[in-house]
Amino acid sequence: MLRWSAQPFLRYVLALMAGIVCYAVFPGAKAIGGAYPVGGVLLLALLYLFLLFKKKFGARRTGLAGLLLLSSLGFLVSMAHDERQADDHLVHLPGRVLAYEARVQTQPEQRQKSFRFVLRVERVRTAGGWQNASGQILSYLSRTAATPPRYGERWLIAGSPERVEGPRNPGQFDYRAFLETQQIYHRHFLKPSQRRLLGLQPPSRSVQFAYRINGWADSLFTHHLKGNQEFAIVKAMILGVRDAIDPDLQQAYSAAGAVHVLSVSGLHVGVLFWVLSAAFGWMRKQPRGKALFFILVTGTLWFYALMTGFSAPVLRSVGMFSLFLLAQLLNRQHNLLNTLAASAFLILLFDPNALFSAGFQLSYLAVGGLAICQKPLYQSLVFKNRVANWLWEMTSVALVAQLFTFPLAVYYFHQFPTYFWLANPLVIPLSSLVLILAMALLGTGWITGLSDVIGFLLSKSMWLLNQVVLLTERLPYSVLGPFRLTGFELILLAGLLVCLLLIVMERRAGLIWWAIGISVVLSFLNLSLQWQREKQRILVIHAGGKQPMINLIQGNTAEFFHIIHFSDSDPAFTFNVQGTFDSLGVPGSGITFSQLDLHHQSIQIIARRGKTIGVIGRAYARNNVRLAIPLDYLVVTQNAVRDWKQLSGRLGARTIILDESNGRRTAESLMIQARTAGFKSIFWTRETGAFVTRFE
């Protein structure tokens, strides 16, 4: 039974989270001056102290006052971490930035054509001259640069960063909101010629050292792991860098319910803790052994955190295990759920935006679920055979973790891995073996023969792990979806799982009616959504990318039109189009890909449900084509038109759409011409986002 009195930090962290959410939800909160919230918190603190010493008011009222104080503290901490509160932040600058000085804030991540990293602005130059400024910029530098960026470099940069755009296609991932949780509101695509090195001044020597350790480990893995995908997965697991993973392999891990393996996480820290405890647990029985064991294990865990570049998930887990070990050292009674809540409390005090990270939410739900349910579930079945018992233990871990993270995982990723229970009993021990061998390789890298043997075993173990994941993905119906949950449906689904949990674990039979009621509401919402989707007839001209992307959606099927050599693995498709299919309930099996030959054909006509859609590209500009029948929609691509006079007497359309395969200057010129002439049925996806219309 879950007793609130046994885990006080659970109450404290929930109160703190309430204040953080209030700051994020209410827009007016961000405009509040600093003095008012501070004054409010001080008044609440005085009220709490008053109630604490005046015992006649009772413990309940005093406790409520304390929780209210913690909520106010959460609000205040969020405000203190909101960089937009600074008057000189980039979002407040009135004029256009012509140049700026900035420092490389993060370790550069290698992409296919660029380096990706974060710059922290120090000064900007506008029309009024140089002035101090603040803010972070997500930056991309072409890999043609002679030297890659280094943490701590100060640059003088010509040009102006741009605000990060919100989603421009139906159902598209909101990248702007994601970056805002990291206090990033601008981005800049840089050419090597735009920057000039001013010096090297790392803002943190410890972080600089962490990146050096990370680079040393990277070079060691590169030397010993010859297989590209084996190296990519190990690099992601140990160092937290996922830039080399093949997209198809990453999807396979997601389909197998093993995507948690692809990033440094609490699982890896837990495995490392278990190995250290098994190897050095005997020390705790010796005089002063507890202190030595504490120093050895916590030192190793924090070195691992250092090696990952102080990755946020690893810091969370290392903090939790450090608290656990400290409790053991001080002979204090240990409660895993309370320790977990205490670690979350400390993390949110230092970084309140971590609350809105999917990784933070999923990892704490998974570990919290294991603390509550894994042991009772494991003990519900007894196997005399050791192998069967071990397999059941691994399965119980996978079942509980998946159950507790199920609502959020579906909400964020829109799919459910069917065979997670089959894959994880093998994936967990194999990934643990990979982690142990990887750490052993780091420890013996200087011993030539031994390190070669360990590197060979690591490569083969990683290959076996990949094969298990790939085989699981190939099973029929390995992934269910796409699913789309609204915030209300997420709350209902979480409430249903809580009711079922309380019914099973605490025998609360009265909650059965609540569970039935929630199930009925969810079923009604799902049936209503399915009925709407069966009747949907939608045309989408997608924004983004440099190729035409036209979608005709009818019910649960879609016909996607694209040019030659375009595929569903193209980043432009996954980022701009896949979310549309997910949000409208179109499965992968319901998508038909049709190629547009705009290089040879002057115009291609698409006729659906009494509507005609014409698409023109490069060939149109070369050929004098006339069409007597007016079109309902004309999609202009690839700079087919540079002046509207080119259409006069040749093509007529009720609505014209310019997509982003047209050059910016050409499209801007055409839009100016259209506005001057008073045309209103002309759209440019760069300005308006995706063009979406429904067929009746």
PDB file of C-alpha atoms in Angstrom, residues 428-603:
ATOM      1  CA  ILE A 428      17.845  -5.566 -21.028  1.00  0.00           C
ATOM      2  CA  PRO A 429      20.532  -8.198 -20.249  1.00  0.00           C
ATOM      3  CA  LEU A 430      22.214  -7.742 -23.640  1.00  0.00           C
ATOM      4  CA  SER A 431      22.324  -3.960 -23.280  1.00  0.00           C
ATOM      5  CA  SER A 432      23.654  -4.450 -19.735  1.00  0.00           C
ATOM      6  CA  LEU A 433      26.398  -6.704 -21.095  1.00  0.00           C
ATOM      7  CA  VAL A 434      27.236  -4.095 -23.735  1.00  0.00           C
ATOM      8  CA  LEU A 435      27.460  -1.412 -21.049  1.00  0.00           C
ATOM      9  CA  ILE A 436      29.734  -3.549 -18.863  1.00  0.00           C
ATOM     10  CA  LEU A 437      32.037  -4.403 -21.787  1.00  0.00           C
ATOM     11  CA  ALA A 438      32.115  -0.770 -22.916  1.00  0.00           C
ATOM     12  CA  MET A 439      33.136   0.392 -19.448  1.00  0.00           C
ATOM     13  CA  ALA A 440      35.730  -2.396 -19.294  1.00  0.00           C
ATOM     14  CA  LEU A 441      37.111  -1.249 -22.656  1.00  0.00           C
ATOM     15  CA  LEU A 442      37.449   2.289 -21.331  1.00  0.00           C
ATOM     16  CA  GLY A 443      39.293   0.959 -18.305  1.00  0.00           C
ATOM     17  CA  THR A 444      41.700  -1.238 -20.307  1.00  0.00           C
ATOM     18  CA  GLY A 445      42.145   0.860 -23.447  1.00  0.00           C
ATOM     19  CA  TRP A 446      45.850   1.266 -22.714  1.00  0.00           C
ATOM     20  CA  ILE A 447      46.450  -2.533 -22.581  1.00  0.00           C
ATOM     21  CA  THR A 448      46.719  -3.498 -26.256  1.00  0.00           C
ATOM     22  CA  GLY A 449      45.936  -7.240 -26.247  1.00  0.00           C
ATOM     23  CA  LEU A 450      43.257  -7.161 -23.548  1.00  0.00           C
ATOM     24  CA  SER A 451      41.487  -4.147 -25.020  1.00  0.00           C
ATOM     25  CA  ASP A 452      41.376  -5.854 -28.436  1.00  0.00           C
ATOM     26  CA  VAL A 453      39.667  -8.911 -26.924  1.00  0.00           C
ATOM     27  CA  ILE A 454      37.152  -6.778 -25.024  1.00  0.00           C
ATOM     28  CA  GLY A 455      36.526  -4.672 -28.135  1.00  0.00           C
ATOM     29  CA  PHE A 456      35.822  -7.843 -30.145  1.00  0.00           C
ATOM     30  CA  LEU A 457      33.385  -9.138 -27.506  1.00  0.00           C
ATOM     31  CA  LEU A 458      31.722  -5.716 -27.349  1.00  0.00           C
ATOM     32  CA  SER A 459      31.261  -5.604 -31.123  1.00  0.00           C
ATOM     33  CA  LYS A 460      29.713  -9.092 -31.225  1.00  0.00           C
ATOM     34  CA  SER A 461      27.435  -8.369 -28.260  1.00  0.00           C
ATOM     35  CA  MET A 462      26.273  -5.187 -29.936  1.00  0.00           C
ATOM     36  CA  TRP A 463      25.639  -7.065 -33.189  1.00  0.00           C
ATOM     37  CA  LEU A 464      23.528  -9.628 -31.305  1.00  0.00           C
ATOM     38  CA  LEU A 465      21.527  -6.866 -29.608  1.00  0.00           C
ATOM     39  CA  ASN A 466      20.829  -5.259 -32.993  1.00  0.00           C
ATOM     40  CA  GLN A 467      19.695  -8.612 -34.433  1.00  0.00           C
ATOM     41  CA  VAL A 468      17.232  -9.177 -31.567  1.00  0.00           C
ATOM     42  CA  VAL A 469      15.741  -5.739 -32.164  1.00  0.00           C
ATOM     43  CA  LEU A 470      15.552  -6.157 -35.952  1.00  0.00           C
ATOM     44  CA  LEU A 471      13.918  -9.595 -35.652  1.00  0.00           C
ATOM     45  CA  THR A 472      11.336  -8.206 -33.248  1.00  0.00           C
ATOM     46  CA  GLU A 473      10.481  -5.395 -35.644  1.00  0.00           C
ATOM     47  CA  ARG A 474       9.891  -7.880 -38.481  1.00  0.00           C
ATOM     48  CA  LEU A 475       7.181  -9.721 -36.540  1.00  0.00           C
ATOM     49  CA  PRO A 476       3.627  -9.050 -37.809  1.00  0.00           C
ATOM     50  CA  TYR A 477       1.897  -6.069 -36.203  1.00  0.00           C
ATOM     51  CA  SER A 478       5.042  -5.160 -34.248  1.00  0.00           C
ATOM     52  CA  VAL A 479       3.777  -1.578 -33.963  1.00  0.00           C
ATOM     53  CA  LEU A 480       0.211  -0.432 -33.363  1.00  0.00           C
ATOM     54  CA  GLY A 481      -0.755   3.046 -34.466  1.00  0.00           C
ATOM     55  CA  PRO A 482      -0.777   5.798 -35.343  1.00  0.00           C
ATOM     56  CA  PHE A 483      -2.490   7.027 -32.180  1.00  0.00           C
ATOM     57  CA  ARG A 484      -3.244  10.627 -31.318  1.00  0.00           C
ATOM     58  CA  LEU A 485      -4.240  11.548 -27.768  1.00  0.00           C
ATOM     59  CA  THR A 486      -5.544  14.948 -26.765  1.00  0.00           C
ATOM     60  CA  GLY A 487      -4.586  16.322 -23.370  1.00  0.00           C
ATOM     61  CA  PHE A 488      -8.051  15.392 -22.060  1.00  0.00           C
ATOM     62  CA  GLU A 489      -7.737  11.816 -23.360  1.00  0.00           C
ATOM     63  CA  LEU A 490      -4.268  11.545 -21.792  1.00  0.00           C
ATOM     64  CA  ILE A 491      -5.731  12.483 -18.404  1.00  0.00           C
ATOM     65  CA  LEU A 492      -8.592   9.991 -18.838  1.00  0.00           C
ATOM     66  CA  LEU A 493      -6.224   7.160 -19.809  1.00  0.00           C
ATOM     67  CA  ALA A 494      -3.895   7.904 -16.890  1.00  0.00           C
ATOM     68  CA  GLY A 495      -6.922   8.000 -14.550  1.00  0.00           C
ATOM     69  CA  LEU A 496      -8.085   4.618 -15.857  1.00  0.00           C
ATOM     70  CA  LEU A 497      -4.669   3.063 -15.191  1.00  0.00           C
ATOM     71  CA  VAL A 498      -4.600   4.519 -11.660  1.00  0.00           C
ATOM     72  CA  CYS A 499      -8.073   3.095 -10.962  1.00  0.00           C
ATOM     73  CA  LEU A 500      -7.057  -0.350 -12.220  1.00  0.00           C
ATOM     74  CA  LEU A 501      -3.864  -0.220 -10.174  1.00  0.00           C
ATOM     75  CA  LEU A 502      -5.716   0.639  -6.970  1.00  0.00           C
ATOM     76  CA  ILE A 503      -8.340  -2.045  -7.649  1.00  0.00           C
ATOM     77  CA  VAL A 504      -5.689  -4.749  -8.073  1.00  0.00           C
ATOM     78  CA  MET A 505      -3.182  -3.690  -5.410  1.00  0.00           C
ATOM     79  CA  GLU A 506      -5.415  -2.247  -2.688  1.00  0.00           C
ATOM     80  CA  ARG A 507      -8.679  -4.078  -3.435  1.00  0.00           C
ATOM     81  CA  ARG A 508     -10.697  -0.869  -3.833  1.00  0.00           C
ATOM     82  CA  ALA A 509     -13.762  -2.421  -5.436  1.00  0.00           C
ATOM     83  CA  GLY A 510     -15.657   0.881  -5.453  1.00  0.00           C
ATOM     84  CA  LEU A 511     -13.323   2.194  -8.148  1.00  0.00           C
ATOM     85  CA  ILE A 512     -14.604  -0.394 -10.637  1.00  0.00           C
ATOM     86  CA  TRP A 513     -17.468   1.935 -11.565  1.00  0.00           C
ATOM     87  CA  TRP A 514     -15.038   4.790 -12.098  1.00  0.00           C
ATOM     88  CA  ALA A 515     -12.955   2.559 -14.365  1.00  0.00           C
ATOM     89  CA  ILE A 516     -16.039   1.515 -16.345  1.00  0.00           C
ATOM     90  CA  GLY A 517     -17.168   5.141 -16.682  1.00  0.00           C
ATOM     91  CA  ILE A 518     -13.768   6.303 -17.932  1.00  0.00           C
ATOM     92  CA  SER A 519     -13.642   3.372 -20.377  1.00  0.00           C
ATOM     93  CA  VAL A 520     -17.067   4.293 -21.766  1.00  0.00           C
ATOM     94  CA  VAL A 521     -16.015   7.930 -22.286  1.00  0.00           C
ATOM     95  CA  LEU A 522     -12.752   6.906 -23.996  1.00  0.00           C
ATOM     96  CA  SER A 523     -14.623   4.449 -26.235  1.00  0.00           C
ATOM     97  CA  PHE A 524     -17.153   7.109 -27.215  1.00  0.00           C
ATOM     98  CA  LEU A 525     -14.386   9.606 -28.051  1.00  0.00           C
ATOM     99  CA  ASN A 526     -12.544   6.984 -30.108  1.00  0.00           C
ATOM    100  CA  LEU A 527     -15.655   5.942 -32.064  1.00  0.00           C
ATOM    101  CA  SER A 528     -16.524   9.576 -32.726  1.00  0.00           C
ATOM    102  CA  LEU A 529     -12.993  10.224 -34.014  1.00  0.00           C
ATOM    103  CA  GLN A 530     -13.078   7.140 -36.255  1.00  0.00           C
ATOM    104  CA  TRP A 531     -16.419   8.247 -37.734  1.00  0.00           C
ATOM    105  CA  GLN A 532     -14.966  11.683 -38.523  1.00  0.00           C
ATOM    106  CA  ARG A 533     -11.855  10.167 -40.107  1.00  0.00           C
ATOM    107  CA  GLU A 534     -13.846   7.878 -42.381  1.00  0.00           C
ATOM    108  CA  LYS A 535     -15.536  10.925 -43.898  1.00  0.00           C
ATOM    109  CA  GLN A 536     -12.463  13.162 -44.219  1.00  0.00           C
ATOM    110  CA  ARG A 537     -11.421  14.361 -47.701  1.00  0.00           C
ATOM    111  CA  ILE A 538      -8.462  16.716 -47.444  1.00  0.00           C
ATOM    112  CA  LEU A 539      -5.913  18.305 -49.788  1.00  0.00           C
ATOM    113  CA  VAL A 540      -2.610  19.334 -48.182  1.00  0.00           C
ATOM    114  CA  ILE A 541       0.202  21.205 -49.950  1.00  0.00           C
ATOM    115  CA  HIS A 542       2.969  20.824 -47.397  1.00  0.00           C
ATOM    116  CA  ALA A 543       5.316  23.545 -46.217  1.00  0.00           C
ATOM    117  CA  GLY A 544       9.033  22.957 -45.745  1.00  0.00           C
ATOM    118  CA  GLY A 545      11.560  21.049 -47.773  1.00  0.00           C
ATOM    119  CA  LYS A 546      12.865  21.797 -51.250  1.00  0.00           C
ATOM    120  CA  GLN A 547      10.620  19.362 -53.112  1.00  0.00           C
ATOM    121  CA  PRO A 548       6.899  19.424 -53.947  1.00  0.00           C
ATOM    122  CA  MET A 549       4.867  17.491 -51.353  1.00  0.00           C
ATOM    123  CA  ILE A 550       1.174  17.097 -52.146  1.00  0.00           C
ATOM    124  CA  ASN A 551      -1.185  14.989 -50.046  1.00  0.00           C
ATOM    125  CA  LEU A 552      -4.667  13.800 -50.967  1.00  0.00           C
ATOM    126  CA  ILE A 553      -6.264  12.157 -47.939  1.00  0.00           C
ATOM    127  CA  GLN A 554      -9.498  10.192 -48.256  1.00  0.00           C
ATOM    128  CA  GLY A 555     -10.704   8.433 -45.125  1.00  0.00           C
ATOM    129  CA  ASN A 556      -7.882   6.309 -43.716  1.00  0.00           C
ATOM    130  CA  THR A 557      -5.915   6.288 -46.964  1.00  0.00           C
ATOM    131  CA  ALA A 558      -3.685   8.863 -48.617  1.00  0.00           C
ATOM    132  CA  GLU A 559      -2.049   9.444 -51.984  1.00  0.00           C
ATOM    133  CA  PHE A 560       1.230  11.293 -51.588  1.00  0.00           C
ATOM    134  CA  PHE A 561       2.628  13.008 -54.693  1.00  0.00           C
ATOM    135  CA  HIS A 562       6.352  13.741 -54.908  1.00  0.00           C
ATOM    136  CA  ILE A 563       9.083  14.103 -57.494  1.00  0.00           C
ATOM    137  CA  ILE A 564      11.468  11.385 -58.660  1.00  0.00           C
ATOM    138  CA  HIS A 565      13.964  10.004 -56.083  1.00  0.00           C
ATOM    139  CA  PHE A 566      11.848  11.113 -53.112  1.00  0.00           C
ATOM    140  CA  SER A 567      11.209   8.492 -50.390  1.00  0.00           C
ATOM    141  CA  ASP A 568       9.566   8.157 -46.992  1.00  0.00           C
ATOM    142  CA  SER A 569      13.007   8.019 -45.328  1.00  0.00           C
ATOM    143  CA  ASP A 570      13.825  11.548 -46.503  1.00  0.00           C
ATOM    144  CA  PRO A 571      14.113  13.944 -43.518  1.00  0.00           C
ATOM    145  CA  ALA A 572      11.737  16.358 -45.247  1.00  0.00           C
ATOM    146  CA  PHE A 573       9.107  13.611 -45.231  1.00  0.00           C
ATOM    147  CA  THR A 574       9.556  12.484 -41.635  1.00  0.00           C
ATOM    148  CA  PHE A 575       9.582  16.028 -40.241  1.00  0.00           C
ATOM    149  CA  ASN A 576       6.981  17.733 -42.441  1.00  0.00           C
ATOM    150  CA  VAL A 577       4.629  14.969 -43.556  1.00  0.00           C
ATOM    151  CA  GLN A 578       4.603  12.025 -41.146  1.00  0.00           C
ATOM    152  CA  GLY A 579       2.875  14.018 -38.405  1.00  0.00           C
ATOM    153  CA  THR A 580       0.023  14.811 -40.796  1.00  0.00           C
ATOM    154  CA  PHE A 581      -0.589  11.122 -41.431  1.00  0.00           C
ATOM    155  CA  ASP A 582      -0.438  10.358 -37.704  1.00  0.00           C
ATOM    156  CA  SER A 583      -2.821  13.161 -36.750  1.00  0.00           C
ATOM    157  CA  LEU A 584      -5.359  12.133 -39.399  1.00  0.00           C
ATOM    158  CA  GLY A 585      -5.176   8.428 -38.611  1.00  0.00           C
ATOM    159  CA  VAL A 586      -3.542   7.257 -41.857  1.00  0.00           C
ATOM    160  CA  PRO A 587      -1.370   4.160 -41.254  1.00  0.00           C
ATOM    161  CA  GLY A 588       1.735   3.438 -43.289  1.00  0.00           C
ATOM    162  CA  SER A 589      -0.093   0.654 -45.146  1.00  0.00           C
ATOM    163  CA  GLY A 590      -2.698   3.176 -46.302  1.00  0.00           C
ATOM    164  CA  ILE A 591      -0.221   5.499 -48.061  1.00  0.00           C
ATOM    165  CA  THR A 592       0.288   5.335 -51.831  1.00  0.00           C
ATOM    166  CA  PHE A 593       3.360   7.123 -53.216  1.00  0.00           C
ATOM    167  CA  SER A 594       2.954   8.662 -56.673  1.00  0.00           C
ATOM    168  CA  GLN A 595       5.793  10.332 -58.549  1.00  0.00           C
ATOM    169  CA  LEU A 596       5.486  13.659 -60.346  1.00  0.00           C
ATOM    170  CA  ASP A 597       7.579  13.920 -63.517  1.00  0.00           C
ATOM    171  CA  LEU A 598       7.853  17.713 -63.600  1.00  0.00           C
ATOM    172  CA  HIS A 599      11.088  17.671 -65.567  1.00  0.00           C
ATOM    173  CA  HIS A 600       9.514  16.267 -68.748  1.00  0.00           C
ATOM    174  CA  GLN A 601       5.782  16.923 -68.415  1.00  0.00           C
ATOM    175  CA  SER A 602       4.628  20.546 -68.584  1.00  0.00           C
ATOM    176  CA  ILE A 603       1.627  19.994 -66.353  1.00  0.00           C
TER     177      ILE A 603
END
